[in-house]
Short mmCIF file of C-alpha atoms in Angstrom, two decimals:
data_model
loop_
_atom_site.label_atom_id
_atom_site.label_comp_id
_atom_site.label_asym_id
_atom_site.label_seq_id
_atom_site.Cartn_x
_atom_site.Cartn_y
_atom_site.Cartn_z
CA UNK A 1 -50.65 -18.26 10.98
CA UNK A 2 -52.82 -16.93 8.22
CA UNK A 3 -52.70 -17.86 4.36
CA UNK A 4 -50.87 -14.47 3.66
CA UNK A 5 -48.80 -14.84 6.82
CA UNK A 6 -47.44 -18.26 4.65
CA UNK A 7 -46.91 -15.98 1.54
CA UNK A 8 -45.64 -13.60 2.71
CA UNK A 9 -43.24 -15.47 5.49
CA UNK A 10 -42.43 -18.21 1.73
CA UNK A 11 -41.34 -14.94 -0.33
CA UNK A 12 -39.10 -13.49 2.15
CA UNK A 13 -37.69 -16.38 1.72
CA UNK A 14 -37.35 -16.34 -2.06
CA UNK A 15 -36.10 -13.00 -1.74
CA UNK A 16 -32.90 -14.74 0.13
CA UNK A 17 -32.58 -17.31 -2.04
CA UNK A 18 -32.37 -15.48 -5.49
CA UNK A 19 -29.62 -13.14 -3.67
CA UNK A 20 -27.30 -16.26 -3.70
CA UNK A 21 -27.01 -16.76 -7.25
CA UNK A 22 -25.93 -12.86 -7.39
CA UNK A 23 -23.25 -12.91 -4.57
CA UNK A 24 -22.31 -16.03 -6.38
CA UNK A 25 -21.63 -14.07 -9.73
CA UNK A 26 -19.74 -11.29 -7.53
CA UNK A 27 -17.77 -13.58 -5.71
CA UNK A 28 -16.61 -15.66 -8.91
CA UNK A 29 -15.36 -11.96 -10.29
CA UNK A 30 -13.19 -11.59 -7.22
CA UNK A 31 -11.44 -15.00 -7.64
CA UNK A 32 -8.02 -14.51 -8.98
CA UNK A 33 -5.84 -16.61 -11.21
CA UNK A 34 -2.58 -18.24 -10.62
CA UNK A 35 -0.23 -19.79 -12.64
CA UNK A 36 0.03 -23.50 -12.27
CA UNK A 37 3.33 -26.09 -13.47
CA UNK A 38 5.28 -24.00 -11.66
CA UNK A 39 6.41 -22.26 -8.11
CA UNK A 40 3.72 -19.40 -6.89
CA UNK A 41 5.53 -16.04 -7.83
CA UNK A 42 7.33 -17.22 -10.50
CA UNK A 43 6.65 -15.88 -13.94
CA UNK A 44 7.10 -18.28 -16.79
CA UNK A 45 9.67 -17.51 -19.47
CA UNK A 46 9.20 -16.98 -22.36
CA UNK A 47 7.67 -18.89 -24.92
CA UNK A 48 7.00 -21.32 -21.83
CA UNK A 49 3.08 -21.83 -21.67
CA UNK A 50 1.46 -22.97 -17.93
CA UNK A 51 -1.61 -23.17 -17.26
CA UNK A 52 -4.12 -20.66 -15.41
CA UNK A 53 -6.16 -21.96 -12.58
CA UNK A 54 -8.78 -20.05 -10.44
CA UNK A 55 -7.70 -19.34 -6.97
CA UNK A 56 -10.52 -21.08 -4.55
CA UNK A 57 -11.23 -20.49 -1.25
CA UNK A 58 -11.70 -16.58 -0.83
CA UNK A 59 -10.07 -15.65 -4.19
CA UNK A 60 -6.57 -14.82 -2.79
CA UNK A 61 -3.47 -16.57 -2.80
CA UNK A 62 -2.32 -17.57 0.66
CA UNK A 63 -0.15 -20.06 1.32
CA UNK A 64 3.27 -20.24 2.37
CA UNK A 65 5.63 -17.17 1.43
CA UNK A 66 9.23 -17.86 1.01
CA UNK A 67 11.68 -14.91 1.01
CA UNK A 68 12.82 -12.91 -1.14
CA UNK A 69 15.98 -10.49 -0.77
CA UNK A 70 15.22 -7.81 -3.26
CA UNK A 71 11.58 -6.39 -4.68
CA UNK A 72 9.79 -7.40 -7.20
CA UNK A 73 11.70 -6.43 -10.90
CA UNK A 74 10.91 -2.74 -11.92
CA UNK A 75 8.08 -2.46 -9.09
CA UNK A 76 8.45 1.22 -7.61
CA UNK A 77 6.72 1.12 -3.89
CA UNK A 78 3.61 2.89 -4.87
CA UNK A 79 3.03 -0.07 -7.85
CA UNK A 80 4.14 -2.90 -4.60
CA UNK A 81 1.15 -1.36 -2.69
CA UNK A 82 -1.70 -1.19 -5.09
CA UNK A 83 -0.87 -4.68 -6.05
CA UNK A 84 -1.39 -6.33 -2.75
CA UNK A 85 -4.20 -4.58 -1.74
CA UNK A 86 -6.25 -3.68 -4.94
CA UNK A 87 -6.04 0.62 -3.43
CA UNK A 88 -4.07 3.14 -4.68
CA UNK A 89 -3.85 5.21 -1.57
CA UNK A 90 -2.10 8.42 -0.60
CA UNK A 91 0.55 6.46 1.44
CA UNK A 92 1.43 4.63 -1.83
CA UNK A 93 1.65 8.21 -3.31
CA UNK A 94 4.33 9.15 0.01
CA UNK A 95 6.18 5.86 -0.67
CA UNK A 96 7.26 6.83 -4.28
CA UNK A 97 7.63 10.63 -3.68
CA UNK A 98 10.43 9.00 -0.94
CA UNK A 99 12.15 6.52 -3.56
CA UNK A 100 12.06 9.49 -5.90
CA UNK A 101 14.11 11.41 -3.37
CA UNK A 102 16.09 8.07 -2.95
CA UNK A 103 16.57 7.66 -6.54
CA UNK A 104 18.40 11.51 -6.25
CA UNK A 105 15.49 14.03 -8.18
CA UNK A 106 15.60 16.10 -5.08
CA UNK A 107 16.17 16.32 -1.30
CA UNK A 108 13.62 16.42 1.00
CA UNK A 109 15.29 18.99 4.21
CA UNK A 110 13.52 19.24 7.51
CA UNK A 111 12.53 22.71 8.42
CA UNK A 112 14.07 23.32 12.35
CA UNK A 113 12.62 26.68 12.22
CA UNK A 114 9.16 25.65 11.67
CA UNK A 115 8.87 21.96 12.57
CA UNK A 116 5.22 22.04 12.27
CA UNK A 117 2.84 23.20 9.65
CA UNK A 118 0.53 25.92 11.06
CA UNK A 119 1.01 24.65 14.66
CA UNK A 120 -0.88 20.93 14.09
CA UNK A 121 1.27 18.55 15.49
CA UNK A 122 1.89 16.05 13.79
CA UNK A 123 2.64 17.35 10.14
CA UNK A 124 6.67 18.78 10.18
CA UNK A 125 7.34 21.16 7.67
CA UNK A 126 10.48 20.14 4.75
CA UNK A 127 12.07 21.73 1.84
CA UNK A 128 12.50 19.68 -1.33
CA UNK A 129 15.30 20.77 -3.49
CA UNK A 130 14.97 18.98 -6.85
CA UNK A 131 18.72 18.24 -8.29
CA UNK A 132 20.18 20.11 -11.01
CA UNK A 133 20.86 17.33 -12.94
CA UNK A 134 19.09 14.36 -13.88
CA UNK A 135 20.11 11.41 -12.01
CA UNK A 136 21.20 7.68 -13.89
CA UNK A 137 18.85 4.64 -13.64
CA UNK A 138 15.85 3.07 -15.17
CA UNK A 139 13.45 5.44 -17.11
CA UNK A 140 10.72 6.77 -14.61
CA UNK A 141 7.28 4.82 -14.24
CA UNK A 142 4.01 7.93 -15.27
CA UNK A 143 2.85 8.07 -11.97
CA UNK A 144 7.03 8.79 -11.18
CA UNK A 145 6.78 11.57 -13.77
CA UNK A 146 3.91 12.90 -12.90
CA UNK A 147 4.73 13.17 -9.17
CA UNK A 148 7.96 15.06 -10.47
CA UNK A 149 6.84 17.67 -12.86
CA UNK A 150 4.00 18.44 -10.35
CA UNK A 151 7.31 19.79 -7.97
CA UNK A 152 9.71 21.05 -11.42
CA UNK A 153 6.73 23.43 -11.38
CA UNK A 154 6.99 24.95 -8.25
CA UNK A 155 10.29 25.64 -8.80
CA UNK A 156 13.26 24.61 -7.45
CA UNK A 157 12.86 24.79 -4.21
CA UNK A 158 9.67 24.45 -2.37
CA UNK A 159 8.16 24.24 1.19
CA UNK A 160 5.96 21.14 1.36
CA UNK A 161 3.70 22.99 3.32
CA UNK A 162 3.08 25.45 0.23
CA UNK A 163 2.32 23.34 -1.63
CA UNK A 164 -1.30 23.19 -2.52
CA UNK A 165 -4.15 22.52 -4.95
CA UNK A 166 -2.72 22.18 -7.94
CA UNK A 167 -0.15 19.41 -6.15
CA UNK A 168 -3.32 17.76 -4.66
CA UNK A 169 -4.35 17.34 -8.11
CA UNK A 170 -1.51 16.38 -9.37
CA UNK A 171 -0.91 13.71 -6.58
CA UNK A 172 -4.33 12.50 -7.48
CA UNK A 173 -3.74 12.18 -11.71
CA UNK A 174 -0.16 10.19 -10.13
CA UNK A 175 -3.02 8.05 -8.13
CA UNK A 176 -4.48 7.29 -11.09
CA UNK A 177 -1.83 6.36 -13.20
CA UNK A 178 -0.91 3.58 -10.64
CA UNK A 179 -4.00 1.74 -11.74
CA UNK A 180 -3.42 2.52 -14.74
CA UNK A 181 -0.13 0.87 -14.40
CA UNK A 182 -1.21 -1.72 -12.89
CA UNK A 183 -4.04 -2.90 -15.44
CA UNK A 184 -1.77 -1.96 -18.30
CA UNK A 185 0.94 -4.29 -16.89
CA UNK A 186 -2.05 -6.61 -16.88
CA UNK A 187 -1.87 -7.45 -12.82
CA UNK A 188 -5.29 -6.58 -13.20
CA UNK A 189 -8.21 -7.61 -15.09
CA UNK A 190 -9.63 -3.98 -14.97
CA UNK A 191 -9.60 -1.67 -12.28
CA UNK A 192 -8.49 -2.83 -8.87
CA UNK A 193 -11.74 -1.08 -7.18
CA UNK A 194 -14.70 -1.98 -10.46
CA UNK A 195 -16.71 -5.05 -10.48
CA UNK A 196 -20.05 -4.43 -12.47
CA UNK A 197 -21.03 -2.16 -9.36
CA UNK A 198 -23.17 0.08 -11.82
CA UNK A 199 -25.21 -3.36 -11.47
CA UNK A 200 -24.97 -3.96 -8.19
CA UNK A 201 -26.05 -0.11 -7.46
CA UNK A 202 -29.27 -0.88 -9.37
CA UNK A 203 -30.13 -3.93 -7.54
CA UNK A 204 -28.98 -2.75 -4.32
CA UNK A 205 -31.33 0.92 -4.92
CA UNK A 206 -34.37 -1.45 -5.93
CA UNK A 207 -34.40 -3.31 -3.32
CA UNK A 208 -33.65 -1.48 -0.58
CA UNK A 209 -36.52 0.75 -2.23
CA UNK A 210 -38.65 -1.98 -2.10
CA UNK A 211 -37.76 -3.54 0.94
CA UNK A 212 -38.61 0.25 2.78
CA UNK A 213 -42.61 -0.16 0.80
CA UNK A 214 -43.02 -3.43 1.95
CA UNK A 215 -41.90 -2.59 4.98
CA UNK A 216 -44.30 0.07 5.85
CA UNK A 217 -47.30 -1.92 4.08
CA UNK A 218 -47.08 -4.29 6.12
CA UNK A 219 -46.41 -2.36 9.50
CA UNK A 220 -50.49 -1.13 8.66
CA UNK A 221 -51.68 -4.35 7.63
CA UNK A 222 -50.28 -5.51 10.88
CA UNK A 223 -51.67 -2.79 12.70
CA UNK A 224 -55.21 -2.87 10.69
CA UNK A 225 -55.29 -6.64 12.03
CA UNK A 226 -55.39 -8.35 8.56
CA UNK A 227 -51.75 -9.83 8.61
CA UNK A 228 -49.37 -11.62 11.90
CA UNK A 229 -45.56 -10.16 12.92
CA UNK A 230 -44.61 -13.03 11.22
CA UNK A 231 -45.66 -11.47 8.14
CA UNK A 232 -42.97 -8.94 8.73
CA UNK A 233 -40.10 -11.26 8.06
CA UNK A 234 -40.60 -10.63 3.72
CA UNK A 235 -39.53 -6.92 3.68
CA UNK A 236 -36.54 -7.70 6.40
CA UNK A 237 -35.76 -10.20 4.25
CA UNK A 238 -35.60 -8.00 1.52
CA UNK A 239 -33.20 -4.92 3.21
CA UNK A 240 -31.13 -7.92 4.34
CA UNK A 241 -31.27 -9.26 0.21
CA UNK A 242 -30.86 -5.48 -0.69
CA UNK A 243 -27.69 -4.93 2.60
CA UNK A 244 -25.89 -8.85 0.91
CA UNK A 245 -25.93 -7.19 -2.60
CA UNK A 246 -24.32 -3.68 -1.45
CA UNK A 247 -22.06 -6.44 0.22
CA UNK A 248 -20.93 -7.86 -2.94
CA UNK A 249 -20.69 -4.89 -5.44
CA UNK A 250 -17.57 -3.94 -2.78
CA UNK A 251 -15.40 -6.84 -3.95
CA UNK A 252 -11.85 -6.02 -5.73
CA UNK A 253 -11.59 -6.73 -9.32
CA UNK A 254 -9.47 -9.92 -9.86
CA UNK A 255 -5.98 -10.42 -10.14
CA UNK A 256 -4.48 -12.06 -13.45
CA UNK A 257 -1.99 -15.16 -12.75
CA UNK A 258 0.93 -12.58 -13.80
CA UNK A 259 -0.76 -10.29 -10.88
CA UNK A 260 -0.85 -13.12 -8.80
CA UNK A 261 2.55 -13.78 -8.88
CA UNK A 262 4.20 -10.36 -8.68
CA UNK A 263 1.85 -9.86 -5.29
CA UNK A 264 3.51 -13.22 -4.09
CA UNK A 265 6.86 -12.03 -5.08
CA UNK A 266 6.22 -8.73 -3.26
CA UNK A 267 4.69 -10.55 -0.08
CA UNK A 268 8.09 -12.60 -0.26
CA UNK A 269 10.14 -9.07 0.34
CA UNK A 270 7.98 -8.20 2.70
CA UNK A 271 9.12 -10.94 5.06
CA UNK A 272 12.37 -10.41 4.49
CA UNK A 273 12.23 -7.07 5.57
CA UNK A 274 10.16 -7.44 8.76
CA UNK A 275 12.77 -10.58 9.45
CA UNK A 276 16.18 -10.10 8.12
CA UNK A 277 18.44 -10.71 11.07
CA UNK A 278 22.03 -8.16 10.82
CA UNK A 279 24.60 -11.24 10.66
CA UNK A 280 22.46 -11.73 7.68
CA UNK A 281 23.10 -9.25 5.71
CA UNK A 282 27.51 -8.77 4.47
CA UNK A 283 27.97 -4.12 4.76
CA UNK A 284 29.54 -4.81 1.46
CA UNK A 285 26.97 -5.79 -0.32
CA UNK A 286 25.04 -3.58 1.51
CA UNK A 287 25.85 -0.02 1.23
CA UNK A 288 23.08 1.74 0.18
CA UNK A 289 20.52 -1.06 0.98
CA UNK A 290 19.31 1.21 3.31
CA UNK A 291 17.60 3.63 1.37
CA UNK A 292 17.09 1.93 -1.42
CA UNK A 293 14.89 0.04 0.61
CA UNK A 294 13.26 2.21 2.85
CA UNK A 295 10.04 3.69 0.84
CA UNK A 296 9.38 -0.32 0.05
CA UNK A 297 9.80 -0.38 4.02
CA UNK A 298 7.05 2.42 4.19
CA UNK A 299 4.71 1.09 1.92
CA UNK A 300 5.15 -2.21 4.52
CA UNK A 301 4.77 0.56 7.71
CA UNK A 302 8.21 -1.41 9.11
CA UNK A 303 10.82 1.78 9.20
CA UNK A 304 11.82 1.95 12.43
CA UNK A 305 12.63 -1.66 12.40
CA UNK A 306 14.35 -1.39 9.43
CA UNK A 307 16.74 1.40 10.30
CA UNK A 308 16.98 -0.43 13.90
CA UNK A 309 18.41 -2.98 11.55
CA UNK A 310 20.85 -0.80 10.35
CA UNK A 311 22.44 0.82 12.87
CA UNK A 312 23.43 -3.08 14.17
CA UNK A 313 24.70 -3.45 10.70
CA UNK A 314 27.31 -1.07 10.71
CA UNK A 315 28.52 -0.83 14.13
CA UNK A 316 28.61 -4.46 12.86
CA UNK A 317 30.59 -3.31 9.58
CA UNK A 318 32.59 -1.25 11.75
CA UNK A 319 33.70 -3.33 14.11
CA UNK A 320 34.67 -6.07 11.66
CA UNK A 321 37.35 -3.19 10.42
CA UNK A 322 35.06 -2.21 7.20
CA UNK A 323 36.43 1.43 8.43
CA UNK A 324 33.80 4.16 7.85
CA UNK A 325 30.57 2.05 8.02
CA UNK A 326 29.04 5.23 5.19
CA UNK A 327 25.29 5.31 4.33
CA UNK A 328 24.16 7.23 1.10
CA UNK A 329 22.22 9.45 3.12
CA UNK A 330 22.35 12.94 0.95
CA UNK A 331 18.94 12.78 0.02
CA UNK A 332 18.07 13.73 3.97
CA UNK A 333 19.63 16.38 4.99
CA UNK A 334 19.65 14.90 8.51
CA UNK A 335 23.23 16.76 10.20
CA UNK A 336 22.14 14.61 13.70
CA UNK A 337 21.82 11.61 12.39
CA UNK A 338 25.22 12.13 10.68
CA UNK A 339 26.32 13.40 13.26
CA UNK A 340 25.22 10.01 15.52
CA UNK A 341 26.44 7.76 13.15
CA UNK A 342 30.20 9.56 13.41
CA UNK A 343 30.09 9.83 17.28
CA UNK A 344 28.63 6.73 17.46
CA UNK A 345 31.58 5.45 15.23
CA UNK A 346 34.25 7.55 16.83
CA UNK A 347 33.85 5.53 20.27
CA UNK A 348 34.22 2.51 18.86
CA UNK A 349 37.79 3.82 17.63
CA UNK A 350 38.07 4.86 20.99
CA UNK A 351 37.26 1.58 22.24
CA UNK A 352 39.50 -0.41 19.56
CA UNK A 353 42.61 1.20 20.25
CA UNK A 354 42.55 1.32 24.16
CA UNK A 355 41.46 -2.62 25.06
CA UNK A 356 42.45 -3.57 21.56
CA UNK A 357 38.88 -5.46 21.61
CA UNK A 358 35.75 -3.47 21.80
CA UNK A 359 33.24 -4.64 25.21
CA UNK A 360 30.70 -6.18 24.46
CA UNK A 361 28.62 -4.07 26.55
CA UNK A 362 29.72 -0.50 24.81
CA UNK A 363 29.45 -2.16 21.71
CA UNK A 364 25.84 -3.27 22.64
CA UNK A 365 25.31 0.71 24.13
CA UNK A 366 26.46 2.56 20.23
CA UNK A 367 24.69 0.17 18.60
CA UNK A 368 21.82 0.80 20.52
CA UNK A 369 23.13 4.55 19.63
CA UNK A 370 23.67 4.14 15.67
CA UNK A 371 20.08 2.39 15.54
CA UNK A 372 18.30 5.05 17.37
CA UNK A 373 20.31 7.86 15.11
CA UNK A 374 18.71 6.17 11.43
CA UNK A 375 15.88 5.73 13.49
CA UNK A 376 14.80 9.53 14.22
CA UNK A 377 16.02 9.58 10.29
CA UNK A 378 12.87 7.08 10.03
CA UNK A 379 10.71 8.70 11.71
CA UNK A 380 12.06 12.10 10.40
CA UNK A 381 10.67 10.49 6.48
CA UNK A 382 7.49 8.83 8.13
CA UNK A 383 7.23 12.13 9.10
CA UNK A 384 7.06 13.99 5.22
CA UNK A 385 4.97 10.93 4.06
CA UNK A 386 2.70 11.46 6.88
CA UNK A 387 2.47 15.73 6.00
CA UNK A 388 1.91 14.79 2.02
CA UNK A 389 -0.87 12.64 3.48
CA UNK A 390 -2.15 14.96 5.98
CA UNK A 391 -2.18 18.00 3.45
CA UNK A 392 -2.77 16.14 0.34
CA UNK A 393 -5.65 14.60 0.55
CA UNK A 394 -6.41 12.48 -2.54
CA UNK A 395 -9.60 10.43 -1.63
CA UNK A 396 -9.81 7.18 -3.01
CA UNK A 397 -8.59 7.34 -6.18
CA UNK A 398 -11.69 5.80 -8.33
CA UNK A 399 -11.19 7.40 -11.85
CA UNK A 400 -10.11 5.57 -15.13
CA UNK A 401 -13.50 3.73 -14.61
CA UNK A 402 -14.00 2.53 -11.50
CA UNK A 403 -15.88 2.69 -8.24
CA UNK A 404 -18.70 3.98 -10.13
CA UNK A 405 -22.01 3.79 -8.76
CA UNK A 406 -22.33 2.29 -4.80
CA UNK A 407 -19.04 2.75 -3.66
CA UNK A 408 -19.48 4.19 -0.38
CA UNK A 409 -16.12 2.66 1.62
#
């Protein structure tokens, strides 16, 4: 091994070592805060001063979750999805649209005469009909207002398949508004998807160009016999450093302690949606629970489970003498679903009248039918969300100063 080979090997090792503090800096910037002195997930009361600490490990809280039976106060489905993973994607926007329908701002109607858009499998078509009055309830957030105003501009009724570039642009504006909302609420220190990327992009580009140039030079020296194969370690190390810088620059921004608390609450609510049993839900408190929490179930991708769970709740409530197991499904025109629920409850009435107490096996069959009926509704709502996603792709939503430089995800 010549002195030149040793020099190149040393420079290669040094290039990797110089990368370490830069990667550490990026990692440090992506570590979340958390409140100290109170239970994880709680927010300090007014005037209650608590400490803040940086989350260790991979920088994101990963402790034991306590089940939460309601979503975080005042947090719409789209914000739930954004605070959990730092991304406001079209899936979050679709769930927000469904939530607006549940709140009574418009009605979703599957089109029986054209169930697929342009004949493409998986794209169901729908009519969206605006309500003729503003429903009571809390003031809408900016993302909700943007989406609802965009629908209103289309007229009182519009086909989903007819929503074009203008509505897609409004979807993108709503996506940016979700990012702005999590920053304005002080859940993230800055846009969730920016973390000094301009500097990272510059360093990555410089390292990549230098590495490729050195590789060409060393290859020529190797062919001329001036150096040995070990000298290739230098340019290869520089290229590895460029890759590490690229990966490090793509970390999300850090959550504040408030953001970590909301994320923990959201994950605790997800535990409820994914693990709740029908026997734990009292029907008198749950008549509107199915619809109200369905958009959140869409965000967490457990809508089918939520629907089947409430099919069992309806059967149990009826068997316990609650009469019609009514769910408010007026926001989604699903005559088949309503008919299946009514017929299932009618069967329970017949069984009760004939035997005094419905046979358990028959009750189980009816429960399965009710679950399938609500599951069909959930599937229809899922088709709506998927169609929005397919028709109105809005990209990564990198406005508001985010995703600058080297974001290729």
